[in-house]
Amino acid sequence: MPRLTDATKAARRKQITDAAFECFTTNGYTQTSMSDIIKASGLSSGSIYSHFASKADIFAATIESRLDELEEIYNNLPDTPSPRDILRIILNTSADLPIRANFAAVLRLRLEAASNEELQGLTGTMMSTVRTYIRRAVEPWARIKLSEHSAEEPTQDTVDRFTADIADAFMVIVQGYLVRTTLDSSVNHTHLQQLCMTMLPA
């Protein structure tokens, strides 16, 4: 049997994780079996297990792939984006829908994790990773803003504390927006986005 190329291996892994993500979204982590994932992927059990050792391994890969999407957004940000700039980019038409869809799934899984220790470990690092991306993204902007209010260059500790506060505020606003739009289909997205914008500094 010919060996798979790296590109084919990556495509197979994506096929598996995409199918698994749909299963986890629909059924929850606990109620999703390896048989469900195998059936949804259209691949054989041997093919699945040649790429992943377990359901937990597949789930970890689905989380990683979603973080890769966020990292791509981060890498395409302008040089000194303000918190409001970042929010505008995240909530634009092209980025909003996949992020909202992913959030709905992660929200369900995080609620499930409250009673599932295995799932707690698998999802626990996701929010901290997102927060780190935000802190890194706003740091150049934060240095400029802090310098405007002081004759001296801000210390790294001052910058770290400021970006941590900004990241926390950013996540509260974005998560609130996503919860509201996930649970209430009648909400006016444009108006709610404008409200969110006014809550963050430009």
mmCIF file of C-alpha atoms in Angstrom:
data_model
loop_
_atom_site.group_PDB
_atom_site.id
_atom_site.type_symbol
_atom_site.label_atom_id
_atom_site.label_comp_id
_atom_site.label_asym_id
_atom_site.label_seq_id
_atom_site.Cartn_x
_atom_site.Cartn_y
_atom_site.Cartn_z
ATOM 1 C CA MET A 1 0.000 0.000 0.000
ATOM 2 C CA PRO A 2 1.519 3.385 -0.989
ATOM 3 C CA ARG A 3 2.452 5.770 1.813
ATOM 4 C CA LEU A 4 0.371 8.901 2.184
ATOM 5 C CA THR A 5 1.987 12.223 1.339
ATOM 6 C CA ASP A 6 2.105 14.933 4.005
ATOM 7 C CA ALA A 7 -0.561 16.874 2.097
ATOM 8 C CA THR A 8 -2.838 13.833 1.996
ATOM 9 C CA LYS A 9 -2.277 13.174 5.700
ATOM 10 C CA ALA A 10 -3.182 16.781 6.520
ATOM 11 C CA ALA A 11 -6.305 16.573 4.345
ATOM 12 C CA ARG A 12 -7.375 13.335 6.052
ATOM 13 C CA ARG A 13 -6.854 14.820 9.497
ATOM 14 C CA LYS A 14 -8.932 17.838 8.517
ATOM 15 C CA GLN A 15 -11.648 15.565 7.134
ATOM 16 C CA ILE A 16 -11.730 13.721 10.455
ATOM 17 C CA THR A 17 -11.660 16.808 12.690
ATOM 18 C CA ASP A 18 -14.326 18.593 10.629
ATOM 19 C CA ALA A 19 -16.616 15.556 10.887
ATOM 20 C CA ALA A 20 -15.864 15.235 14.606
ATOM 21 C CA PHE A 21 -16.589 18.918 15.199
ATOM 22 C CA GLU A 22 -20.044 18.472 13.675
ATOM 23 C CA CYS A 23 -20.634 15.448 15.896
ATOM 24 C CA PHE A 24 -19.469 17.262 19.029
ATOM 25 C CA THR A 25 -21.613 20.273 18.119
ATOM 26 C CA THR A 26 -24.723 18.180 17.519
ATOM 27 C CA ASN A 27 -24.405 15.514 20.198
ATOM 28 C CA GLY A 28 -22.022 16.932 22.756
ATOM 29 C CA TYR A 29 -18.677 15.391 23.640
ATOM 30 C CA THR A 30 -19.947 12.712 26.024
ATOM 31 C CA GLN A 31 -22.656 11.458 23.669
ATOM 32 C CA THR A 32 -20.346 11.337 20.634
ATOM 33 C CA SER A 33 -18.742 7.947 20.054
ATOM 34 C CA MET A 34 -15.842 6.971 17.844
ATOM 35 C CA SER A 35 -18.398 5.123 15.704
ATOM 36 C CA ASP A 36 -20.242 8.415 15.168
ATOM 37 C CA ILE A 37 -17.043 10.120 14.035
ATOM 38 C CA ILE A 38 -16.083 7.232 11.752
ATOM 39 C CA LYS A 39 -19.511 7.279 10.114
ATOM 40 C CA ALA A 40 -19.577 11.083 9.727
ATOM 41 C CA SER A 41 -16.083 11.190 8.241
ATOM 42 C CA GLY A 42 -16.795 8.537 5.619
ATOM 43 C CA LEU A 43 -13.444 6.910 6.400
ATOM 44 C CA SER A 44 -12.630 3.490 7.765
ATOM 45 C CA SER A 45 -11.890 2.862 11.416
ATOM 46 C CA GLY A 46 -8.335 1.920 10.453
ATOM 47 C CA SER A 47 -7.866 5.262 8.728
ATOM 48 C CA ILE A 48 -9.201 7.147 11.753
ATOM 49 C CA TYR A 49 -6.969 5.300 14.210
ATOM 50 C CA SER A 50 -3.930 5.744 11.993
ATOM 51 C CA HIS A 51 -4.243 9.488 12.633
ATOM 52 C CA PHE A 52 -5.718 9.674 16.151
ATOM 53 C CA ALA A 53 -5.440 7.413 19.172
ATOM 54 C CA SER A 54 -8.746 8.322 20.814
ATOM 55 C CA LYS A 55 -11.791 10.572 20.872
ATOM 56 C CA ALA A 56 -9.973 12.906 23.257
ATOM 57 C CA ASP A 57 -7.087 13.122 20.785
ATOM 58 C CA ILE A 58 -9.507 14.055 17.995
ATOM 59 C CA PHE A 59 -11.227 16.638 20.164
ATOM 60 C CA ALA A 60 -7.912 18.257 21.071
ATOM 61 C CA ALA A 61 -7.144 18.520 17.348
ATOM 62 C CA THR A 62 -10.519 20.177 16.654
ATOM 63 C CA ILE A 63 -9.778 22.803 19.310
ATOM 64 C CA GLU A 64 -6.326 23.366 17.836
ATOM 65 C CA SER A 65 -7.768 23.847 14.336
ATOM 66 C CA ARG A 66 -10.223 26.475 15.637
ATOM 67 C CA LEU A 67 -7.389 28.295 17.378
ATOM 68 C CA ASP A 68 -5.471 28.214 14.097
ATOM 69 C CA GLU A 69 -8.352 30.146 12.509
ATOM 70 C CA LEU A 70 -8.074 32.801 15.217
ATOM 71 C CA GLU A 71 -4.308 32.928 14.813
ATOM 72 C CA GLU A 72 -4.776 33.603 11.098
ATOM 73 C CA ILE A 73 -7.005 36.581 11.958
ATOM 74 C CA TYR A 74 -4.364 37.759 14.456
ATOM 75 C CA ASN A 75 -1.560 37.469 11.887
ATOM 76 C CA ASN A 76 -3.519 39.603 9.409
ATOM 77 C CA LEU A 77 -4.180 42.486 11.809
ATOM 78 C CA PRO A 78 -2.669 45.934 11.072
ATOM 79 C CA ASP A 79 0.513 46.965 12.893
ATOM 80 C CA THR A 80 -0.996 48.876 15.821
ATOM 81 C CA PRO A 81 -4.670 47.899 16.053
ATOM 82 C CA SER A 82 -6.777 49.358 18.834
ATOM 83 C CA PRO A 83 -9.217 47.127 20.729
ATOM 84 C CA ARG A 84 -12.015 48.683 18.672
ATOM 85 C CA ASP A 85 -10.146 47.927 15.428
ATOM 86 C CA ILE A 86 -9.749 44.281 16.425
ATOM 87 C CA LEU A 87 -13.406 43.967 17.355
ATOM 88 C CA ARG A 88 -14.425 45.491 14.021
ATOM 89 C CA ILE A 89 -12.288 42.972 12.151
ATOM 90 C CA ILE A 90 -13.608 40.028 14.151
ATOM 91 C CA LEU A 91 -17.210 41.064 13.711
ATOM 92 C CA ASN A 92 -17.038 41.860 10.028
ATOM 93 C CA THR A 93 -19.180 39.836 7.671
ATOM 94 C CA SER A 94 -16.474 37.398 6.591
ATOM 95 C CA ALA A 95 -15.187 36.565 10.063
ATOM 96 C CA ASP A 96 -18.344 36.801 12.148
ATOM 97 C CA LEU A 97 -20.214 33.730 10.963
ATOM 98 C CA PRO A 98 -17.516 31.064 11.505
ATOM 99 C CA ILE A 99 -16.525 32.575 14.836
ATOM 100 C CA ARG A 100 -20.146 32.639 15.995
ATOM 101 C CA ALA A 101 -20.672 29.052 14.831
ATOM 102 C CA ASN A 102 -17.532 27.912 16.644
ATOM 103 C CA PHE A 103 -18.544 29.827 19.761
ATOM 104 C CA ALA A 104 -21.954 28.138 19.889
ATOM 105 C CA ALA A 105 -20.241 24.766 19.804
ATOM 106 C CA VAL A 106 -17.607 25.707 22.369
ATOM 107 C CA LEU A 107 -20.260 27.219 24.647
ATOM 108 C CA ARG A 108 -22.143 23.932 24.656
ATOM 109 C CA LEU A 109 -18.962 21.983 25.330
ATOM 110 C CA ARG A 110 -17.847 24.343 28.113
ATOM 111 C CA LEU A 111 -21.202 23.885 29.820
ATOM 112 C CA GLU A 112 -20.807 20.130 29.442
ATOM 113 C CA ALA A 113 -17.314 20.382 30.908
ATOM 114 C CA ALA A 114 -18.778 21.499 34.235
ATOM 115 C CA SER A 115 -19.621 17.853 34.909
ATOM 116 C CA ASN A 116 -16.889 16.180 32.843
ATOM 117 C CA GLU A 117 -13.307 16.356 34.138
ATOM 118 C CA GLU A 118 -11.814 15.019 30.903
ATOM 119 C CA LEU A 119 -13.536 17.754 28.911
ATOM 120 C CA GLN A 120 -12.447 20.412 31.413
ATOM 121 C CA GLY A 121 -8.836 19.630 30.646
ATOM 122 C CA LEU A 122 -9.396 19.591 26.900
ATOM 123 C CA THR A 123 -11.206 22.954 26.765
ATOM 124 C CA GLY A 124 -9.453 24.711 29.637
ATOM 125 C CA THR A 125 -6.623 26.246 27.638
ATOM 126 C CA MET A 126 -8.761 27.646 24.821
ATOM 127 C CA MET A 127 -9.899 30.846 26.546
ATOM 128 C CA SER A 128 -6.441 31.563 27.930
ATOM 129 C CA THR A 129 -4.975 31.170 24.434
ATOM 130 C CA VAL A 130 -7.522 33.576 22.960
ATOM 131 C CA ARG A 131 -6.757 36.067 25.749
ATOM 132 C CA THR A 132 -3.050 35.812 24.970
ATOM 133 C CA TYR A 133 -3.698 36.603 21.294
ATOM 134 C CA ILE A 134 -5.628 39.724 22.272
ATOM 135 C CA ARG A 135 -2.935 40.911 24.681
ATOM 136 C CA ARG A 136 -0.247 40.466 22.039
ATOM 137 C CA ALA A 137 -2.351 42.232 19.416
ATOM 138 C CA VAL A 138 -3.065 45.349 21.506
ATOM 139 C CA GLU A 139 0.390 45.749 23.042
ATOM 140 C CA PRO A 140 1.785 48.170 20.378
ATOM 141 C CA TRP A 141 -1.368 50.305 20.688
ATOM 142 C CA ALA A 142 -1.180 50.118 24.496
ATOM 143 C CA ARG A 143 2.406 51.424 24.533
ATOM 144 C CA ILE A 144 1.381 54.422 22.418
ATOM 145 C CA LYS A 145 -1.602 55.218 24.639
ATOM 146 C CA LEU A 146 0.364 54.884 27.869
ATOM 147 C CA SER A 147 3.138 57.113 26.476
ATOM 148 C CA GLU A 148 0.592 59.829 25.691
ATOM 149 C CA HIS A 149 -0.137 60.144 29.410
ATOM 150 C CA SER A 150 3.414 59.993 30.752
ATOM 151 C CA ALA A 151 6.717 61.687 29.995
ATOM 152 C CA GLU A 152 8.502 58.396 30.593
ATOM 153 C CA GLU A 153 8.422 55.189 28.589
ATOM 154 C CA PRO A 154 5.959 52.783 30.234
ATOM 155 C CA THR A 155 7.529 49.812 32.006
ATOM 156 C CA GLN A 156 6.778 46.292 30.796
ATOM 157 C CA ASP A 157 4.872 45.651 34.021
ATOM 158 C CA THR A 158 2.617 48.651 33.339
ATOM 159 C CA VAL A 159 2.039 47.501 29.761
ATOM 160 C CA ASP A 160 1.289 43.965 30.916
ATOM 161 C CA ARG A 161 -1.282 45.119 33.454
ATOM 162 C CA PHE A 162 -2.935 47.448 30.944
ATOM 163 C CA THR A 163 -3.132 44.842 28.177
ATOM 164 C CA ALA A 164 -4.450 42.259 30.643
ATOM 165 C CA ASP A 165 -7.296 44.603 31.607
ATOM 166 C CA ILE A 166 -8.032 45.414 27.957
ATOM 167 C CA ALA A 167 -8.042 41.711 27.035
ATOM 168 C CA ASP A 168 -10.441 40.900 29.881
ATOM 169 C CA ALA A 169 -12.799 43.713 28.876
ATOM 170 C CA PHE A 170 -12.565 42.667 25.229
ATOM 171 C CA MET A 171 -13.447 39.056 26.007
ATOM 172 C CA VAL A 172 -16.379 40.013 28.234
ATOM 173 C CA ILE A 173 -17.811 42.181 25.443
ATOM 174 C CA VAL A 174 -17.233 39.648 22.652
ATOM 175 C CA GLN A 175 -18.520 36.715 24.679
ATOM 176 C CA GLY A 176 -21.572 38.732 25.684
ATOM 177 C CA TYR A 177 -22.226 39.559 22.038
ATOM 178 C CA LEU A 178 -21.809 35.931 20.998
ATOM 179 C CA VAL A 179 -24.041 34.590 23.771
ATOM 180 C CA ARG A 180 -26.757 37.113 22.902
ATOM 181 C CA THR A 181 -26.646 36.417 19.165
ATOM 182 C CA THR A 182 -26.437 32.659 19.730
ATOM 183 C CA LEU A 183 -29.460 32.531 22.029
ATOM 184 C CA ASP A 184 -31.605 35.264 20.456
ATOM 185 C CA SER A 185 -32.185 34.961 16.711
ATOM 186 C CA SER A 186 -34.269 38.166 16.664
ATOM 187 C CA VAL A 187 -31.435 40.440 17.784
ATOM 188 C CA ASN A 188 -30.315 43.280 15.498
ATOM 189 C CA HIS A 189 -26.677 42.315 14.880
ATOM 190 C CA THR A 190 -25.637 45.654 13.399
ATOM 191 C CA HIS A 191 -27.014 47.667 16.316
ATOM 192 C CA LEU A 192 -25.507 45.297 18.871
ATOM 193 C CA GLN A 193 -22.122 45.451 17.153
ATOM 194 C CA GLN A 194 -22.219 49.261 17.257
ATOM 195 C CA LEU A 195 -22.943 49.136 20.986
ATOM 196 C CA CYS A 196 -20.020 46.806 21.504
ATOM 197 C CA MET A 197 -17.753 49.168 19.576
ATOM 198 C CA THR A 198 -18.553 52.077 21.890
ATOM 199 C CA MET A 199 -17.468 49.999 24.913
ATOM 200 C CA LEU A 200 -13.879 49.629 23.705
ATOM 201 C CA PRO A 201 -11.231 52.337 23.237
ATOM 202 C CA ALA A 202 -10.214 53.385 19.731
#
